[in-house]
Coordinates of C-alpha atoms (C1' of nucleotides) in Angstrom, one line a residue:
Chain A
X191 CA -44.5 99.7 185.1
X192 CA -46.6 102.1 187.1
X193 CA -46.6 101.2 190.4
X194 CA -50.3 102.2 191.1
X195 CA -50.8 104.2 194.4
X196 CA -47.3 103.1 195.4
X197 CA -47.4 101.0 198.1
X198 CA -47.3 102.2 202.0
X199 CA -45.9 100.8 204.7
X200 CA -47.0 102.6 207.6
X201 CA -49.8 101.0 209.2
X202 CA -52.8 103.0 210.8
X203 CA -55.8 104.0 208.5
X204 CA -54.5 106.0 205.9
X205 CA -54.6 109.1 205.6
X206 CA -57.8 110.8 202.4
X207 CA -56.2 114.1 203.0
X208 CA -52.5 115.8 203.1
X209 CA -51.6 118.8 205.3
X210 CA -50.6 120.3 201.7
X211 CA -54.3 120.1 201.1
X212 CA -55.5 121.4 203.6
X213 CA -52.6 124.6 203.3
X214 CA -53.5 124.9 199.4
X215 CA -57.2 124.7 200.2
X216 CA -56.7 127.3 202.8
X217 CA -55.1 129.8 200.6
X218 CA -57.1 129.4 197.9
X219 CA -60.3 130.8 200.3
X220 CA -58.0 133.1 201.5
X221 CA -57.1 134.8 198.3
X222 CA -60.5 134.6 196.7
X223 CA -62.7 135.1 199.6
X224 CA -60.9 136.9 201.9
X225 CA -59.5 135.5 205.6
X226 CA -62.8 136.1 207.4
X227 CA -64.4 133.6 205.4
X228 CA -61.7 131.1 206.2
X229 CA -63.3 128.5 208.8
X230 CA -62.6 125.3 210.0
X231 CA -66.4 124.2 208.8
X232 CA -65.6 125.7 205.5
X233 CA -62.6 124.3 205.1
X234 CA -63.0 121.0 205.9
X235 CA -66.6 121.2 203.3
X236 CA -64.3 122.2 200.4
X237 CA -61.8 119.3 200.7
X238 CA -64.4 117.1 201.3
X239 CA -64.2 115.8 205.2
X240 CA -64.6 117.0 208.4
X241 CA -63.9 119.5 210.1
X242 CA -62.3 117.4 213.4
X243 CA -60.4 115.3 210.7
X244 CA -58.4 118.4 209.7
X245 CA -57.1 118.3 213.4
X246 CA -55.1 115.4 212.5
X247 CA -52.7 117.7 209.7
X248 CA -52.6 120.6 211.6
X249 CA -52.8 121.5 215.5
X250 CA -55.6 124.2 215.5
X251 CA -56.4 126.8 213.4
X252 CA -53.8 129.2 214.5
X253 CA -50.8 126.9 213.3
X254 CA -53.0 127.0 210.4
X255 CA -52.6 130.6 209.8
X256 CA -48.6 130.5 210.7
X257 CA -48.4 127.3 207.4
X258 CA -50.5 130.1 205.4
X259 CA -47.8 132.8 206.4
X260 CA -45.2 131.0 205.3
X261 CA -46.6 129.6 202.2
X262 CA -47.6 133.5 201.3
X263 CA -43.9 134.2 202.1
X264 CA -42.3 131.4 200.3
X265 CA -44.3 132.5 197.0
X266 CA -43.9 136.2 197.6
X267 CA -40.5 137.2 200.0
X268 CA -38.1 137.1 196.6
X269 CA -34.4 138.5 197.4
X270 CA -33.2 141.7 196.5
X271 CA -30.1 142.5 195.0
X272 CA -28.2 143.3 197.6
X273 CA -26.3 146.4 198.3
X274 CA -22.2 146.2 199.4
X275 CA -22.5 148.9 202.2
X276 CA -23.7 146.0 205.1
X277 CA -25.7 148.7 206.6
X278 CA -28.0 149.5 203.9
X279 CA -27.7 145.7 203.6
X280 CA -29.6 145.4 207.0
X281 CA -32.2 148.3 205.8
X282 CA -33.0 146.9 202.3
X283 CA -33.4 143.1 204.1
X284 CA -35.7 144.6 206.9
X285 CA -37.8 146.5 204.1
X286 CA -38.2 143.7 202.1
X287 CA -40.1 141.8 205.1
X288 CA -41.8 144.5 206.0
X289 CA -43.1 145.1 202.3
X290 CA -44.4 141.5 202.0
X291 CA -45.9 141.9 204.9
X292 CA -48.1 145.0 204.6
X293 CA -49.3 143.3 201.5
X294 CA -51.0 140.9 203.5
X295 CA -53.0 142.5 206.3
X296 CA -54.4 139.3 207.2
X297 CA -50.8 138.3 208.7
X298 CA -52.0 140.7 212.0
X299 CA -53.1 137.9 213.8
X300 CA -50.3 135.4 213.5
X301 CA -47.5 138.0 213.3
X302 CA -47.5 138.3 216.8
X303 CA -46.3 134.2 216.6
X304 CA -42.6 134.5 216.8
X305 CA -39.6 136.3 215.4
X306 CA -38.4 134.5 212.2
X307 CA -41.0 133.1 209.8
X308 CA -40.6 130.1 207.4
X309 CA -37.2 128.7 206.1
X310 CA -38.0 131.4 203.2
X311 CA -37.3 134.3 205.8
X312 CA -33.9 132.8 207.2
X313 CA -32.4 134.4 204.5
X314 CA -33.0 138.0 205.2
X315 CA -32.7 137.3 208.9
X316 CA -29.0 135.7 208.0
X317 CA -28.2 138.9 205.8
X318 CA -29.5 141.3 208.6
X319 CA -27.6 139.4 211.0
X320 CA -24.4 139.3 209.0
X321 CA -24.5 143.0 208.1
X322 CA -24.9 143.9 211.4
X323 CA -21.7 142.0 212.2
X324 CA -20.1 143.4 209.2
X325 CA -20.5 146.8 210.7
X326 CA -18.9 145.5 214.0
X327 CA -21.1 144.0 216.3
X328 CA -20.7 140.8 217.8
X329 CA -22.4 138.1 216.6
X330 CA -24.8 138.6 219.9
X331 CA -25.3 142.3 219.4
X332 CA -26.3 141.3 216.0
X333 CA -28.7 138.8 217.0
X334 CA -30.4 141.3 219.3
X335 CA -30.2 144.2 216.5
X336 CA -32.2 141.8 214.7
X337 CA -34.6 141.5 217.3
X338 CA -35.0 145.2 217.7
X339 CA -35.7 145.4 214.3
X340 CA -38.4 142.6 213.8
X341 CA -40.2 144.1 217.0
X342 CA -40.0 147.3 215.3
X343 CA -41.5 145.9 212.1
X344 CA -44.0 143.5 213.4
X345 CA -45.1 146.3 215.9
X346 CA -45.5 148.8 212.9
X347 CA -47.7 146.1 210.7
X348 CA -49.7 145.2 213.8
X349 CA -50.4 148.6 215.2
X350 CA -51.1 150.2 211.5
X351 CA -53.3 147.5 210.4
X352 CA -55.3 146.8 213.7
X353 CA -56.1 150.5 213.8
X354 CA -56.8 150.9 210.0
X355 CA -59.2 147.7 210.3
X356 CA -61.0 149.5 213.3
X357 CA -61.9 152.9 211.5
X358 CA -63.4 150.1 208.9
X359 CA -65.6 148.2 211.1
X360 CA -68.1 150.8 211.5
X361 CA -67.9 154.4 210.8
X362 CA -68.1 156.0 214.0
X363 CA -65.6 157.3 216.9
X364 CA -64.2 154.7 218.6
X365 CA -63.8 155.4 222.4
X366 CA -60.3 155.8 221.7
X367 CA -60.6 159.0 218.7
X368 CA -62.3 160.8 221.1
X369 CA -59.3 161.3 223.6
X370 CA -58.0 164.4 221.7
X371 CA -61.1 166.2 222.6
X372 CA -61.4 167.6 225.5
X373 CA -57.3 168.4 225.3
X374 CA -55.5 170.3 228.4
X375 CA -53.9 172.8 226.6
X376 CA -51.9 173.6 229.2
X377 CA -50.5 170.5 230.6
X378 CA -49.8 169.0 227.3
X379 CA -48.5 171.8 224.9
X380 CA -47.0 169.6 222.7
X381 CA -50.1 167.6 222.1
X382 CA -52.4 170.2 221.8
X383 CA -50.0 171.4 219.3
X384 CA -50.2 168.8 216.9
X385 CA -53.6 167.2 218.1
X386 CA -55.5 168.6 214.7
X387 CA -53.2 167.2 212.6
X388 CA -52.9 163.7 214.5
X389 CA -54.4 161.8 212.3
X390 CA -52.7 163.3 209.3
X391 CA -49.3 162.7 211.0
X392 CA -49.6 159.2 212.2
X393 CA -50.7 157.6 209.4
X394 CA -48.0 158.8 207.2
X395 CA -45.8 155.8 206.6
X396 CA -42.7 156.6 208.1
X397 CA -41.6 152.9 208.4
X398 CA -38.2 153.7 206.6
X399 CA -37.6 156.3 208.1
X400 CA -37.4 155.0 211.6
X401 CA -36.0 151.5 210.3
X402 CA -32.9 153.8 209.3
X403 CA -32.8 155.7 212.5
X404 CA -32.9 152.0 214.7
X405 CA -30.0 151.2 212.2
X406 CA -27.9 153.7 213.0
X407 CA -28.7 153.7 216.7
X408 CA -27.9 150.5 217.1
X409 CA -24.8 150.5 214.6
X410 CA -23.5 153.6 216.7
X411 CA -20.9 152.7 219.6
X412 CA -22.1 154.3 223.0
Chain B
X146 CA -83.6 165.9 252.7
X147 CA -82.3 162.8 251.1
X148 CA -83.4 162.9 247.3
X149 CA -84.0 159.3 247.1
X150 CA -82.4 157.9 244.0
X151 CA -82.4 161.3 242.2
X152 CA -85.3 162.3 240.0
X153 CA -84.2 161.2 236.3
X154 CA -85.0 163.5 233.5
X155 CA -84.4 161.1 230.3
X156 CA -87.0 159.0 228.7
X157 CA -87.0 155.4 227.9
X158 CA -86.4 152.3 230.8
X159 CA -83.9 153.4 233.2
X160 CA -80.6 151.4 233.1
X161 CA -79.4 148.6 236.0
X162 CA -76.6 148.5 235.2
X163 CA -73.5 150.8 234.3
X164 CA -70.5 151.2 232.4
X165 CA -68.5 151.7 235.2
X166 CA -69.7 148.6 236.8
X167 CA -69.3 146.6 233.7
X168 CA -65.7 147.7 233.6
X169 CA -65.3 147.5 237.5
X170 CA -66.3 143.8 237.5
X171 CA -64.4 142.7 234.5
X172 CA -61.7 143.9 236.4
X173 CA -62.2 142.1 239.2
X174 CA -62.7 138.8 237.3
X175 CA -59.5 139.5 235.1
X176 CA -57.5 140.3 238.8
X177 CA -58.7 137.1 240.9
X178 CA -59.0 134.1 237.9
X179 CA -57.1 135.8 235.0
X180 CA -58.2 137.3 231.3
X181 CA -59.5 133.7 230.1
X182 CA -62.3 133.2 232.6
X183 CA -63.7 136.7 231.2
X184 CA -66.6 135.8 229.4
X185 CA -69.4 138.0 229.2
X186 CA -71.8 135.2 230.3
X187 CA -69.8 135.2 233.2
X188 CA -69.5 138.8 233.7
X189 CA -73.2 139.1 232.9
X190 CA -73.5 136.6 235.6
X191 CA -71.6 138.2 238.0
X192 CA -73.4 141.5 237.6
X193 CA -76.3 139.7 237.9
X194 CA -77.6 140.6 234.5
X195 CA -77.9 138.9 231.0
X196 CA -74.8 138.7 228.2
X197 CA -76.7 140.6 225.9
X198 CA -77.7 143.5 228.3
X199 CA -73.7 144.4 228.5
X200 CA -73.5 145.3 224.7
X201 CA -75.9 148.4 225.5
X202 CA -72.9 149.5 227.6
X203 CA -69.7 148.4 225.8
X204 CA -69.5 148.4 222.1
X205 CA -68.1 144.6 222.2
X206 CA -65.7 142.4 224.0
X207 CA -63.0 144.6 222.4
X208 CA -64.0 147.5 223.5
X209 CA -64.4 145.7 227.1
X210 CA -60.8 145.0 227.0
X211 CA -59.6 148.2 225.7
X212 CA -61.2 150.4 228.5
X213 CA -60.3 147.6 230.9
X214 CA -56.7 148.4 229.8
X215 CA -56.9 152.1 230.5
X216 CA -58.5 151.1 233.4
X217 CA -55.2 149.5 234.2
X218 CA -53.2 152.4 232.8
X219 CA -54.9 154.8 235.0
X220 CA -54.2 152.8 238.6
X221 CA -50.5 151.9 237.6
X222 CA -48.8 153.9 235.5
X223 CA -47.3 156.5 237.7
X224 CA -45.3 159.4 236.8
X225 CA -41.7 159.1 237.1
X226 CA -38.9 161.8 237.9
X227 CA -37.6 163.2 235.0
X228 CA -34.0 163.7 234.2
X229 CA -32.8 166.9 232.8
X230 CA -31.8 165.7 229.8
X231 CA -34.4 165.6 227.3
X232 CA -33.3 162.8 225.5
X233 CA -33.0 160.9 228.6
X234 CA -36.5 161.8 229.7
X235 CA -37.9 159.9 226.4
X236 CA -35.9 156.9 227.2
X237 CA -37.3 156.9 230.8
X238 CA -41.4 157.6 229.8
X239 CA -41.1 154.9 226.9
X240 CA -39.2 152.6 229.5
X241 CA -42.1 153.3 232.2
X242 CA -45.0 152.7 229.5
X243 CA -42.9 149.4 228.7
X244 CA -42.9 148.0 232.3
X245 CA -46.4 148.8 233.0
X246 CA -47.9 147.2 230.2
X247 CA -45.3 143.8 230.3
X248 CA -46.4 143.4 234.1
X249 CA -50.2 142.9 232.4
X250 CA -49.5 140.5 229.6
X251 CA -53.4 139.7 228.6
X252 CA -53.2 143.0 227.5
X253 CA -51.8 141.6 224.1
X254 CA -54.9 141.6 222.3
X255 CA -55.9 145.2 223.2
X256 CA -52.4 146.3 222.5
X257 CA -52.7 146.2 218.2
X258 CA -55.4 148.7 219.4
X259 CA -53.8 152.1 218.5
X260 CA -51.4 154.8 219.6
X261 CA -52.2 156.2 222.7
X262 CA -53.6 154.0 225.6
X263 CA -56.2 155.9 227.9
X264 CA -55.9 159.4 229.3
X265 CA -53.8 158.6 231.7
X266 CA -50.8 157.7 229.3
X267 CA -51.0 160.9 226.9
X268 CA -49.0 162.8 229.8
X269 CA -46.2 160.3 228.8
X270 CA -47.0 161.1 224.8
X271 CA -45.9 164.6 225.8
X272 CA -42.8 163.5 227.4
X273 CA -41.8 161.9 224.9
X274 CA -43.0 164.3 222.3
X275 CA -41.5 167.4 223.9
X276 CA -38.1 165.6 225.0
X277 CA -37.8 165.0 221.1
X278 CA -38.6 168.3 220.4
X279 CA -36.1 169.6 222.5
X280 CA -33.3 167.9 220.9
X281 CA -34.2 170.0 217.8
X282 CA -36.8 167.8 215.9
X283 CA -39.5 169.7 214.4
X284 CA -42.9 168.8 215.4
X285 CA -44.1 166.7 212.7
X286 CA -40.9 164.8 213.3
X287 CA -41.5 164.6 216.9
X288 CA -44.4 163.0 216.3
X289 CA -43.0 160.4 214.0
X290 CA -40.5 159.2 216.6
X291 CA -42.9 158.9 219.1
X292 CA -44.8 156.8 216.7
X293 CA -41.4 154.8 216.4
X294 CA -40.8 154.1 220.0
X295 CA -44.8 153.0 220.2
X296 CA -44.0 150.3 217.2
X297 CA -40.9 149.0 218.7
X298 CA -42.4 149.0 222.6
X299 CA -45.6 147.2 221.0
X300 CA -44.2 144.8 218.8
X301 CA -41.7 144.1 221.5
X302 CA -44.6 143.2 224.6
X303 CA -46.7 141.6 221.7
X304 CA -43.9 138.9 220.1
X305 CA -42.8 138.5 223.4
X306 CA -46.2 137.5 225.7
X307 CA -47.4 135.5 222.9
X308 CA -44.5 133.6 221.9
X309 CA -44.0 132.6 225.7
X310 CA -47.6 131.8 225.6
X311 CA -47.5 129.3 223.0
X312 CA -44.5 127.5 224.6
X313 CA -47.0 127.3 227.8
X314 CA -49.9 126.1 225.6
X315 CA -48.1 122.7 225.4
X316 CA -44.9 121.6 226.0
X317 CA -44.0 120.5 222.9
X318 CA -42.1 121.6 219.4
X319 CA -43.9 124.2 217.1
X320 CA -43.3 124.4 213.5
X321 CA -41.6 127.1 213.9
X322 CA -39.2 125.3 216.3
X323 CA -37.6 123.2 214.5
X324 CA -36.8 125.7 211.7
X325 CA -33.0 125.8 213.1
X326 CA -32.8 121.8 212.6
X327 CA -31.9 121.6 209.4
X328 CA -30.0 124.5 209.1
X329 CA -27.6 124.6 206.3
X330 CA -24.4 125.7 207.4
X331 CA -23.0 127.2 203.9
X332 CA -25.8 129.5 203.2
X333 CA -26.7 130.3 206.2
X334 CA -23.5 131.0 208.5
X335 CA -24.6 133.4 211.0
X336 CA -27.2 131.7 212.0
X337 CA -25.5 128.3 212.3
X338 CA -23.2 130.1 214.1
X339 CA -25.8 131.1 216.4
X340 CA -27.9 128.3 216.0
X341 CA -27.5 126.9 219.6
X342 CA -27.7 130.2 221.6
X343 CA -31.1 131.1 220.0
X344 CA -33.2 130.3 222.2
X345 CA -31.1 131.8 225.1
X346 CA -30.2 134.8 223.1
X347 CA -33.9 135.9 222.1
X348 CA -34.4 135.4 225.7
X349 CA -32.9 138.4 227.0
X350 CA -34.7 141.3 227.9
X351 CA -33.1 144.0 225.3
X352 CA -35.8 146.2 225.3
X353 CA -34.0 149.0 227.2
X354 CA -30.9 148.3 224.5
X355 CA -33.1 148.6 221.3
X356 CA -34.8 151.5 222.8
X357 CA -31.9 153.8 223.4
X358 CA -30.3 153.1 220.1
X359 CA -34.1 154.0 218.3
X360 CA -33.9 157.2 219.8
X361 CA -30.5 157.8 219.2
X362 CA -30.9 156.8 216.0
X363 CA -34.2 159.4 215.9
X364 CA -32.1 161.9 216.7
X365 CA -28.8 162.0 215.4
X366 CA -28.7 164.0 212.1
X367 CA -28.3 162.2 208.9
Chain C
dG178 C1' -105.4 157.4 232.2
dG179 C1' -103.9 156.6 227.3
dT180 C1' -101.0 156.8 223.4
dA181 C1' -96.5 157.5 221.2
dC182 C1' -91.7 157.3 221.7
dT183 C1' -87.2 156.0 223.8
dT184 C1' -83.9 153.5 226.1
dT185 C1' -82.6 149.4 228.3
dT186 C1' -83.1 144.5 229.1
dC187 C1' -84.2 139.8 227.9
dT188 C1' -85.0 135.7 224.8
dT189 C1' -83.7 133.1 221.3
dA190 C1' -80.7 131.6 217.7
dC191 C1' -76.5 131.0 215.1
dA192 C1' -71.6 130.5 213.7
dT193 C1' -67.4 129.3 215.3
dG194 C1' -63.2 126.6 217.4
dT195 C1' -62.4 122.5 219.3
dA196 C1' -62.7 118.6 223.1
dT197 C1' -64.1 113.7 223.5
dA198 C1' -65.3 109.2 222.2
dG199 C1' -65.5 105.9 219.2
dA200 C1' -65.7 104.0 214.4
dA201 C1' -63.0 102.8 210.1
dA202 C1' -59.2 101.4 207.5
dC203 C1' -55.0 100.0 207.3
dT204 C1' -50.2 96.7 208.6
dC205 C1' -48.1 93.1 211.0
dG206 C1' -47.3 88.7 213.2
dC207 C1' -49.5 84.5 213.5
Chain D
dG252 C1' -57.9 84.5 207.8
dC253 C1' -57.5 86.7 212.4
dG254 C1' -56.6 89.5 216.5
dA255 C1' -53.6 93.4 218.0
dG256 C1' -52.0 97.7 217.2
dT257 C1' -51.9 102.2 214.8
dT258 C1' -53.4 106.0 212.4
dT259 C1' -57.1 108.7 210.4
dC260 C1' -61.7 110.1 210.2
dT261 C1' -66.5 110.9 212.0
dA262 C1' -70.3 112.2 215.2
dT263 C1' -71.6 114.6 218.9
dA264 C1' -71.3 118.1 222.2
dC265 C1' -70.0 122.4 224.5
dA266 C1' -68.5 127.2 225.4
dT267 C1' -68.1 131.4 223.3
dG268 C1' -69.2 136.1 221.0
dT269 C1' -72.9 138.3 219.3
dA270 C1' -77.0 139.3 215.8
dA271 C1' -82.2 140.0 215.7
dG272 C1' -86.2 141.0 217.6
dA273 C1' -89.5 141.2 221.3
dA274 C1' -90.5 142.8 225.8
dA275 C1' -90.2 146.0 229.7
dA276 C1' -90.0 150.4 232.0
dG277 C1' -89.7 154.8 231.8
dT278 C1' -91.1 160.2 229.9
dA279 C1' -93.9 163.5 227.3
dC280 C1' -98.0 165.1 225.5
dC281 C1' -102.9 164.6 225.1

DNA sequence: GGTACTTTTCTTACATGTATAGAAACTCGC
DNA sequence: GCGAGTTTCTATACATGTAAGAAAAGTACC
């Protein structure tokens, strides 16, 4: 007995088109096309509406872009085996985000949304937050650690990628490049010490590296 | 003898307008009505000029915002007394970086920018590098901790202004918000635990906290 | 003065996100 | 079947950043 379209009971029009849609449709432009090709207009063309009508799943494009983060990190975020030192716990939990997130360069623009991301994430964040109290903190110090760190992350994906997608945009110095120039050896030694090999030096990934040094800081009693 | 406008050497139509006045008048628009009535119909308006005739003087709207931010950087960021103690001094300079730029929060877009902010801010750079240096980091590794502290104080302005900004937008739950409903209590303790006090918690201002343990953290020997 | 060249400015046009108003397609109580 | 209410969808319109190209306003050389 198949119960054709089963039968609603909600009254109102209803509804040709799902918020799943319009995520799936979303991502699938996304992955193919790229996110710059990702409009409202183009959207709405490929499901087959309008683009107003996609207003009614979905509060504006930005909350659009925060349902595609978490989709990518539902599909993508998968849990590591997990150390028993809670410490290295909180590093290997805090890499893991950060690794799915570098993946996706895209993200920049909705990182800066909030601290945790879709239900997917509250794992990690519950590991990092329960290794930090492992190692001693209370649970409030934890929470905070756990702030520290996702500022730390999201500032280290935002700044890397926002500057990377700069020096793509068109060849040529930006304003900012050409600040090592005319450098005051003498007020700023230190600077015009290492200003040749700036470039080099920042874009080394040193995320680990200072991941384990916030760790520790914030693990070591004062 | 006054040399009326001064004889001008350079071919091609003389310019009305400046980049200096460009910048100056943004300014003044962002000061009295605030970073959303910046349009550059508006500030082409205001100059008394056409939108199209401030792109010969500023790369893009961008660009605008980033030399309007070291415009900022320039008037407020003022050199503070340093302590003896090296690693002291880098907790004040990143702390006096931090204030300046969350007293300014439109600056959130500019602030993925890069590194260093204008002129103005690279005697802080040198603080900081050269306070890390004196507590026995080499160089190179100076320069990686500095790039440290600029991820966490970026990330920390940037999650921060925007996620108070979208609670302003409208009054009412984001996706995001109502993650912690349904939060299951077995798998996820430490959050359950801390379910309630989220809100409050991620509330507090912690930057000085996180900060001291990152460059503790930076330079405590592994 | 006239021609070539350069730099700045102006005009026009387009793609985009989204506000607003109303039409369309349902359920429910009668 | 019919009006009321509700939800979804559509049409239209606007503000914004900015690309493209033409026009303007100079200098340099003849």
């Amino acid at each position: 007995m198949p119960q054709p379209p089963a039968p609603r009971k909600t009254p109102g029009r209803p509804p040709r088109i799902s918020r799943e849609e319009v995520v799936g449709t979303a991502r699938r432009i996304v992955d193919s096309e790229g996110v710059a090709r990702l409009t409202m207009r183009r959207l709405a063309a490929e499901i087959g509406s309008t683009p107003m009508a996609l207003y009614h799943h979905v509060r504006n494009k930005e909350e659009l872009l925060v349902l595609l983060l978490d989709d990518y990190a539902a599909r993508t975020l998968h849990r590591p085996g997990l150390p028993a030192e809670p410490r290295e716990r909180v590093v290997v939990c805090a890499a893991a985000i950060h690794e799915a997130l570098a993946a996706c360069p895209w993200i920049v623009e909705v990182l800066t949304a909030d601290d945790l991301l879709s239900t997917s994430a509250l794992w990690f964040v519950e590991q990092i937050v329960d290794g930090l109290v492992a190692c001693g903190l209370p649970p409030e110090r934890a929470v905070h650690g756990y702030r520290a760190i996702w500022y730390y992350t999201a500032g280290e994906i935002v700044v890397r990628t926002t500057a990377g997608r700069r020096r793509a945009d068109d060849g040529r110095p930006t304003y900012r490049e050409q600040v090592f120039d005319g450098l005051d050896g003498d007020e700023l030694p230190r600077l015009a010490q290492v200003a040749g090999r700036w470039q080099e030096l920042t874009a080394e990934d040193t995320y680990l590296h200072g991941l384990r040094a916030l760790v520790d800081g914030l693990l070591t009693p004062r």
